[in-house]
Amino acid sequence: MSAISLGPSPARRDALTRRIRWLVAATITYNVVEAVVAITAGAVASSTALIGFGLDSVIEVSSAAAVAWQFSARDHHAREARERTALRIIAVSFFALAAYVSVDAVRALAGTGQADRSIAGIVLAALSLAIMPFLSAAQRKAGRELGSASAIADSRQTLLCTYLSAVLLVGLVANAAFGWSWADPIAALVIAAVAVKEGRDAWQGKGCCAPTAPPAVGHRAGAPSARADACACSPGCSCCS
């Protein structure tokens, strides 16, 4: 009995690859602008949180650039060969982000410096909170369909930027309105813990699963679903859920 492939066709794979390239380019462009604005506003307001957010944007660019490098290869097998290296770069980006956020949060809790309010920072954080979830969801969806762990890992990096945007927004608003300087570093430590987990998963390649041999046509009733048969999932895989 003949078998059918449940994975994307070559034409669909090419379309998904182009989509991921555009999404990565958009992410890099936005994060470059975000980094410049955040670091500048942070320097003006003496805000370590804003400067840290800007440096996070630099790390985001390195993560997106790793995926852009992977998908710059036109040959499907060449892209697969670059997958592991791209995942390692993304993992290191997560670990670097976690380390910086942790150090910055501890310094803030220790009372090192006091930031002025920053309207520009509040506007930037609000914009990032509105834009980043859509970029992350679009790239994650394309990465799942394509079976690319690196694309999914980078989408998680973008989603983590959303969390940091929320933390930054709360911290800046609380500082401007109530003078609460402790809320931002406490939440930032939680974000750092999430970053460590995501970095570990990316390093171990747990972001996704790859299509395997498809089931035969007309398999008996009660057999495992086609989607489950088509995936070889590692622990923590989110593609088949």
mmCIF file of C-alpha atoms in Angstrom:
data_model
loop_
_atom_site.group_PDB
_atom_site.id
_atom_site.type_symbol
_atom_site.label_atom_id
_atom_site.label_comp_id
_atom_site.label_asym_id
_atom_site.label_seq_id
_atom_site.Cartn_x
_atom_site.Cartn_y
_atom_site.Cartn_z
ATOM 1 C CA MET A 1 0.000 0.000 0.000
ATOM 2 C CA SER A 2 1.463 3.357 -0.964
ATOM 3 C CA ALA A 3 2.482 5.964 1.584
ATOM 4 C CA ILE A 4 1.993 9.706 1.474
ATOM 5 C CA SER A 5 4.212 12.416 2.904
ATOM 6 C CA LEU A 6 2.719 14.594 5.618
ATOM 7 C CA GLY A 7 5.645 17.013 5.627
ATOM 8 C CA PRO A 8 5.588 20.248 3.615
ATOM 9 C CA SER A 9 6.094 19.938 -0.129
ATOM 10 C CA PRO A 10 9.250 21.444 -1.649
ATOM 11 C CA ALA A 11 7.251 24.459 -2.840
ATOM 12 C CA ARG A 12 5.688 24.946 0.592
ATOM 13 C CA ARG A 13 9.091 24.519 2.262
ATOM 14 C CA ASP A 14 10.523 27.258 0.040
ATOM 15 C CA ALA A 15 7.590 29.539 0.869
ATOM 16 C CA LEU A 16 8.059 28.947 4.613
ATOM 17 C CA THR A 17 11.780 29.583 4.283
ATOM 18 C CA ARG A 18 11.130 32.921 2.573
ATOM 19 C CA ARG A 19 8.611 33.836 5.279
ATOM 20 C CA ILE A 20 11.104 33.090 8.033
ATOM 21 C CA ARG A 21 13.742 35.189 6.243
ATOM 22 C CA TRP A 22 11.358 38.169 6.129
ATOM 23 C CA LEU A 23 10.333 37.725 9.767
ATOM 24 C CA VAL A 24 13.957 37.487 10.882
ATOM 25 C CA ALA A 25 14.814 40.610 8.848
ATOM 26 C CA ALA A 26 11.910 42.486 10.479
ATOM 27 C CA THR A 27 13.032 41.320 13.929
ATOM 28 C CA ILE A 28 16.616 42.437 13.330
ATOM 29 C CA THR A 29 15.523 45.839 11.997
ATOM 30 C CA TYR A 30 13.183 46.520 14.897
ATOM 31 C CA ASN A 31 15.712 45.397 17.500
ATOM 32 C CA VAL A 32 18.439 47.627 16.062
ATOM 33 C CA VAL A 33 16.119 50.629 16.370
ATOM 34 C CA GLU A 34 15.007 49.446 19.817
ATOM 35 C CA ALA A 35 18.605 49.110 21.011
ATOM 36 C CA VAL A 36 19.579 52.609 19.878
ATOM 37 C CA VAL A 37 16.507 54.244 21.446
ATOM 38 C CA ALA A 38 16.699 52.263 24.706
ATOM 39 C CA ILE A 39 20.411 52.803 25.304
ATOM 40 C CA THR A 40 20.148 56.508 24.455
ATOM 41 C CA ALA A 41 17.080 57.025 26.679
ATOM 42 C CA GLY A 42 18.704 54.961 29.422
ATOM 43 C CA ALA A 43 21.850 57.088 29.358
ATOM 44 C CA VAL A 44 19.799 60.298 29.535
ATOM 45 C CA ALA A 45 17.688 59.017 32.457
ATOM 46 C CA SER A 46 20.543 57.086 34.153
ATOM 47 C CA SER A 47 18.294 54.009 33.902
ATOM 48 C CA THR A 48 20.118 50.679 34.158
ATOM 49 C CA ALA A 49 16.856 48.921 33.272
ATOM 50 C CA LEU A 50 16.564 50.796 29.981
ATOM 51 C CA ILE A 51 20.233 50.285 29.143
ATOM 52 C CA GLY A 52 19.858 46.593 29.963
ATOM 53 C CA PHE A 53 16.809 46.409 27.732
ATOM 54 C CA GLY A 54 18.831 47.981 24.926
ATOM 55 C CA LEU A 55 21.628 45.451 25.377
ATOM 56 C CA ASP A 56 19.002 42.695 25.332
ATOM 57 C CA SER A 57 17.995 44.011 21.916
ATOM 58 C CA VAL A 58 21.601 43.588 20.779
ATOM 59 C CA ILE A 59 21.462 39.955 21.930
ATOM 60 C CA GLU A 60 18.159 39.565 20.078
ATOM 61 C CA VAL A 61 19.895 40.725 16.904
ATOM 62 C CA SER A 62 22.633 38.095 17.335
ATOM 63 C CA SER A 63 19.996 35.389 17.756
ATOM 64 C CA ALA A 64 18.011 36.495 14.716
ATOM 65 C CA ALA A 65 21.226 36.834 12.711
ATOM 66 C CA ALA A 66 22.056 33.202 13.498
ATOM 67 C CA VAL A 67 18.737 32.087 12.020
ATOM 68 C CA ALA A 68 19.205 34.449 9.052
ATOM 69 C CA TRP A 69 22.588 32.821 8.418
ATOM 70 C CA GLN A 70 21.035 29.363 8.564
ATOM 71 C CA PHE A 71 18.230 30.215 6.148
ATOM 72 C CA SER A 72 20.520 32.097 3.773
ATOM 73 C CA ALA A 73 21.503 28.684 2.395
ATOM 74 C CA ARG A 74 19.308 27.860 -0.589
ATOM 75 C CA ASP A 75 19.804 24.115 -0.311
ATOM 76 C CA HIS A 76 17.547 22.363 2.214
ATOM 77 C CA HIS A 77 20.307 19.978 3.350
ATOM 78 C CA ALA A 78 22.734 22.850 3.876
ATOM 79 C CA ARG A 79 20.177 24.581 6.107
ATOM 80 C CA GLU A 80 19.779 21.400 8.135
ATOM 81 C CA ALA A 81 23.556 21.179 8.550
ATOM 82 C CA ARG A 82 23.611 24.727 9.954
ATOM 83 C CA GLU A 83 20.759 24.009 12.397
ATOM 84 C CA ARG A 84 22.932 22.816 15.280
ATOM 85 C CA THR A 85 25.319 25.769 15.083
ATOM 86 C CA ALA A 86 22.405 28.217 14.942
ATOM 87 C CA LEU A 87 20.833 26.578 18.000
ATOM 88 C CA ARG A 88 24.093 26.867 19.944
ATOM 89 C CA ILE A 89 24.377 30.565 19.096
ATOM 90 C CA ILE A 90 20.784 31.128 20.225
ATOM 91 C CA ALA A 91 21.424 29.186 23.444
ATOM 92 C CA VAL A 92 24.495 31.291 24.250
ATOM 93 C CA SER A 93 22.411 34.417 23.597
ATOM 94 C CA PHE A 94 19.863 33.225 26.173
ATOM 95 C CA PHE A 95 22.584 32.536 28.750
ATOM 96 C CA ALA A 96 24.201 35.927 28.157
ATOM 97 C CA LEU A 97 20.836 37.629 28.521
ATOM 98 C CA ALA A 98 20.122 35.779 31.778
ATOM 99 C CA ALA A 99 23.538 36.683 33.182
ATOM 100 C CA TYR A 100 23.207 40.367 32.361
ATOM 101 C CA VAL A 101 19.634 40.678 33.634
ATOM 102 C CA SER A 102 20.580 38.901 36.881
ATOM 103 C CA VAL A 103 23.576 41.149 37.547
ATOM 104 C CA ASP A 104 21.584 44.255 36.666
ATOM 105 C CA ALA A 105 18.682 43.197 38.900
ATOM 106 C CA VAL A 106 20.979 42.513 41.868
ATOM 107 C CA ARG A 107 22.641 45.901 41.402
ATOM 108 C CA ALA A 108 19.221 47.581 41.327
ATOM 109 C CA LEU A 109 18.106 45.775 44.479
ATOM 110 C CA ALA A 110 21.339 46.835 46.179
ATOM 111 C CA GLY A 111 20.378 50.441 45.499
ATOM 112 C CA THR A 112 23.143 51.239 43.001
ATOM 113 C CA GLY A 113 21.997 54.434 41.312
ATOM 114 C CA GLN A 114 18.517 55.891 40.985
ATOM 115 C CA ALA A 115 16.940 56.398 37.595
ATOM 116 C CA ASP A 116 14.929 59.422 36.534
ATOM 117 C CA ARG A 117 11.574 58.859 34.850
ATOM 118 C CA SER A 118 11.713 58.297 31.096
ATOM 119 C CA ILE A 119 8.687 58.961 28.915
ATOM 120 C CA ALA A 120 10.636 57.778 25.855
ATOM 121 C CA GLY A 121 11.384 54.512 27.647
ATOM 122 C CA ILE A 122 7.729 54.005 28.564
ATOM 123 C CA VAL A 123 6.639 54.574 24.950
ATOM 124 C CA LEU A 124 9.325 52.185 23.658
ATOM 125 C CA ALA A 125 8.384 49.452 26.118
ATOM 126 C CA ALA A 126 4.695 49.795 25.207
ATOM 127 C CA LEU A 127 5.464 49.562 21.471
ATOM 128 C CA SER A 128 7.628 46.478 21.971
ATOM 129 C CA LEU A 129 4.924 44.883 24.077
ATOM 130 C CA ALA A 130 2.478 45.387 21.207
ATOM 131 C CA ILE A 131 4.749 44.379 18.296
ATOM 132 C CA MET A 132 6.900 41.495 19.556
ATOM 133 C CA PRO A 133 4.130 38.937 20.243
ATOM 134 C CA PHE A 134 3.012 39.066 16.608
ATOM 135 C CA LEU A 135 6.542 38.599 15.255
ATOM 136 C CA SER A 136 7.132 35.722 17.676
ATOM 137 C CA ALA A 137 3.848 33.946 16.869
ATOM 138 C CA ALA A 138 4.339 34.247 13.098
ATOM 139 C CA GLN A 139 7.878 32.878 13.217
ATOM 140 C CA ARG A 140 6.937 30.094 15.627
ATOM 141 C CA LYS A 141 4.072 29.002 13.371
ATOM 142 C CA ALA A 142 6.312 28.908 10.282
ATOM 143 C CA GLY A 143 9.070 27.156 12.224
ATOM 144 C CA ARG A 144 6.706 24.471 13.470
ATOM 145 C CA GLU A 145 5.391 23.721 10.000
ATOM 146 C CA LEU A 146 8.906 23.668 8.566
ATOM 147 C CA GLY A 147 10.252 21.594 11.457
ATOM 148 C CA SER A 148 13.012 24.100 12.284
ATOM 149 C CA ALA A 149 14.166 24.054 15.909
ATOM 150 C CA SER A 150 16.331 27.153 15.409
ATOM 151 C CA ALA A 151 13.432 29.218 14.032
ATOM 152 C CA ILE A 152 11.292 28.206 17.008
ATOM 153 C CA ALA A 153 14.116 28.948 19.453
ATOM 154 C CA ASP A 154 14.533 32.405 17.936
ATOM 155 C CA SER A 155 10.773 32.972 18.194
ATOM 156 C CA ARG A 156 11.088 32.196 21.901
ATOM 157 C CA GLN A 157 13.872 34.758 22.150
ATOM 158 C CA THR A 158 11.482 37.298 20.621
ATOM 159 C CA LEU A 159 8.738 36.228 23.028
ATOM 160 C CA LEU A 160 11.154 36.662 25.927
ATOM 161 C CA CYS A 161 11.691 40.220 24.691
ATOM 162 C CA THR A 162 7.933 40.664 25.102
ATOM 163 C CA TYR A 163 8.199 39.611 28.756
ATOM 164 C CA LEU A 164 11.110 41.964 29.284
ATOM 165 C CA SER A 165 9.109 44.753 27.645
ATOM 166 C CA ALA A 166 6.304 44.144 30.150
ATOM 167 C CA VAL A 167 8.770 44.097 33.045
ATOM 168 C CA LEU A 168 10.412 47.285 31.813
ATOM 169 C CA LEU A 169 7.061 49.015 31.311
ATOM 170 C CA VAL A 170 5.873 48.137 34.807
ATOM 171 C CA GLY A 171 9.180 49.224 36.304
ATOM 172 C CA LEU A 172 9.319 52.543 34.466
ATOM 173 C CA VAL A 173 5.676 53.370 35.198
ATOM 174 C CA ALA A 174 6.031 52.361 38.857
ATOM 175 C CA ASN A 175 9.164 54.460 39.190
ATOM 176 C CA ALA A 176 7.569 57.447 37.476
ATOM 177 C CA ALA A 177 4.241 57.278 39.324
ATOM 178 C CA PHE A 178 4.998 55.784 42.740
ATOM 179 C CA GLY A 179 8.744 55.687 43.173
ATOM 180 C CA TRP A 180 8.760 51.873 43.513
ATOM 181 C CA SER A 181 12.284 50.896 42.552
ATOM 182 C CA TRP A 182 12.119 47.242 43.673
ATOM 183 C CA ALA A 183 9.382 45.888 41.347
ATOM 184 C CA ASP A 184 11.453 45.854 38.155
ATOM 185 C CA PRO A 185 14.515 43.924 39.438
ATOM 186 C CA ILE A 186 12.345 41.283 41.154
ATOM 187 C CA ALA A 187 10.445 40.578 37.958
ATOM 188 C CA ALA A 188 13.684 40.700 35.968
ATOM 189 C CA LEU A 189 15.101 37.837 38.069
ATOM 190 C CA VAL A 190 12.082 35.716 37.061
ATOM 191 C CA ILE A 191 12.745 36.548 33.417
ATOM 192 C CA ALA A 192 16.392 35.543 33.877
ATOM 193 C CA ALA A 193 15.303 32.138 35.171
ATOM 194 C CA VAL A 194 13.070 31.674 32.112
ATOM 195 C CA ALA A 195 15.985 32.655 29.865
ATOM 196 C CA VAL A 196 18.195 29.976 31.426
ATOM 197 C CA LYS A 197 15.546 27.316 30.765
ATOM 198 C CA GLU A 198 15.054 28.432 27.164
ATOM 199 C CA GLY A 199 18.806 28.506 26.622
ATOM 200 C CA ARG A 200 19.153 24.964 27.976
ATOM 201 C CA ASP A 201 16.349 23.728 25.724
ATOM 202 C CA ALA A 202 17.883 25.402 22.663
ATOM 203 C CA TRP A 203 21.313 23.924 23.467
ATOM 204 C CA GLN A 204 19.772 20.443 23.707
ATOM 205 C CA GLY A 205 17.667 20.952 20.575
ATOM 206 C CA LYS A 206 14.338 20.558 22.347
ATOM 207 C CA GLY A 207 12.544 23.294 20.444
ATOM 208 C CA CYS A 208 10.952 21.146 17.785
ATOM 209 C CA CYS A 209 10.694 17.774 16.120
ATOM 210 C CA ALA A 210 11.367 16.602 12.613
ATOM 211 C CA PRO A 211 9.092 14.671 10.281
ATOM 212 C CA THR A 212 9.859 10.991 9.977
ATOM 213 C CA ALA A 213 8.455 8.187 7.894
ATOM 214 C CA PRO A 214 4.770 8.862 7.157
ATOM 215 C CA PRO A 215 2.070 6.297 7.943
ATOM 216 C CA ALA A 216 0.592 4.118 5.247
ATOM 217 C CA VAL A 217 -2.645 5.166 3.606
ATOM 218 C CA GLY A 218 -5.678 3.470 5.070
ATOM 219 C CA HIS A 219 -4.180 2.573 8.435
ATOM 220 C CA ARG A 220 -6.587 0.781 10.722
ATOM 221 C CA ALA A 221 -9.060 2.611 12.934
ATOM 222 C CA GLY A 222 -7.754 3.239 16.415
ATOM 223 C CA ALA A 223 -4.148 3.505 15.237
ATOM 224 C CA PRO A 224 -2.071 6.485 16.427
ATOM 225 C CA SER A 225 -2.909 9.720 14.674
ATOM 226 C CA ALA A 226 -1.087 10.722 11.502
ATOM 227 C CA ARG A 227 0.388 13.763 13.210
ATOM 228 C CA ALA A 228 1.863 11.699 16.014
ATOM 229 C CA ASP A 229 3.259 9.138 13.539
ATOM 230 C CA ALA A 230 4.826 11.879 11.457
ATOM 231 C CA CYS A 231 6.919 13.311 14.295
ATOM 232 C CA ALA A 232 9.863 12.018 16.250
ATOM 233 C CA CYS A 233 9.621 14.298 19.244
ATOM 234 C CA SER A 234 12.302 14.902 21.794
ATOM 235 C CA PRO A 235 11.284 15.680 25.396
ATOM 236 C CA GLY A 236 9.778 19.132 25.542
ATOM 237 C CA CYS A 237 8.862 19.186 21.858
ATOM 238 C CA SER A 238 6.086 21.685 21.170
ATOM 239 C CA CYS A 239 5.441 20.933 17.505
ATOM 240 C CA CYS A 240 3.267 17.880 17.954
ATOM 241 C CA SER A 241 1.212 19.124 20.864
#
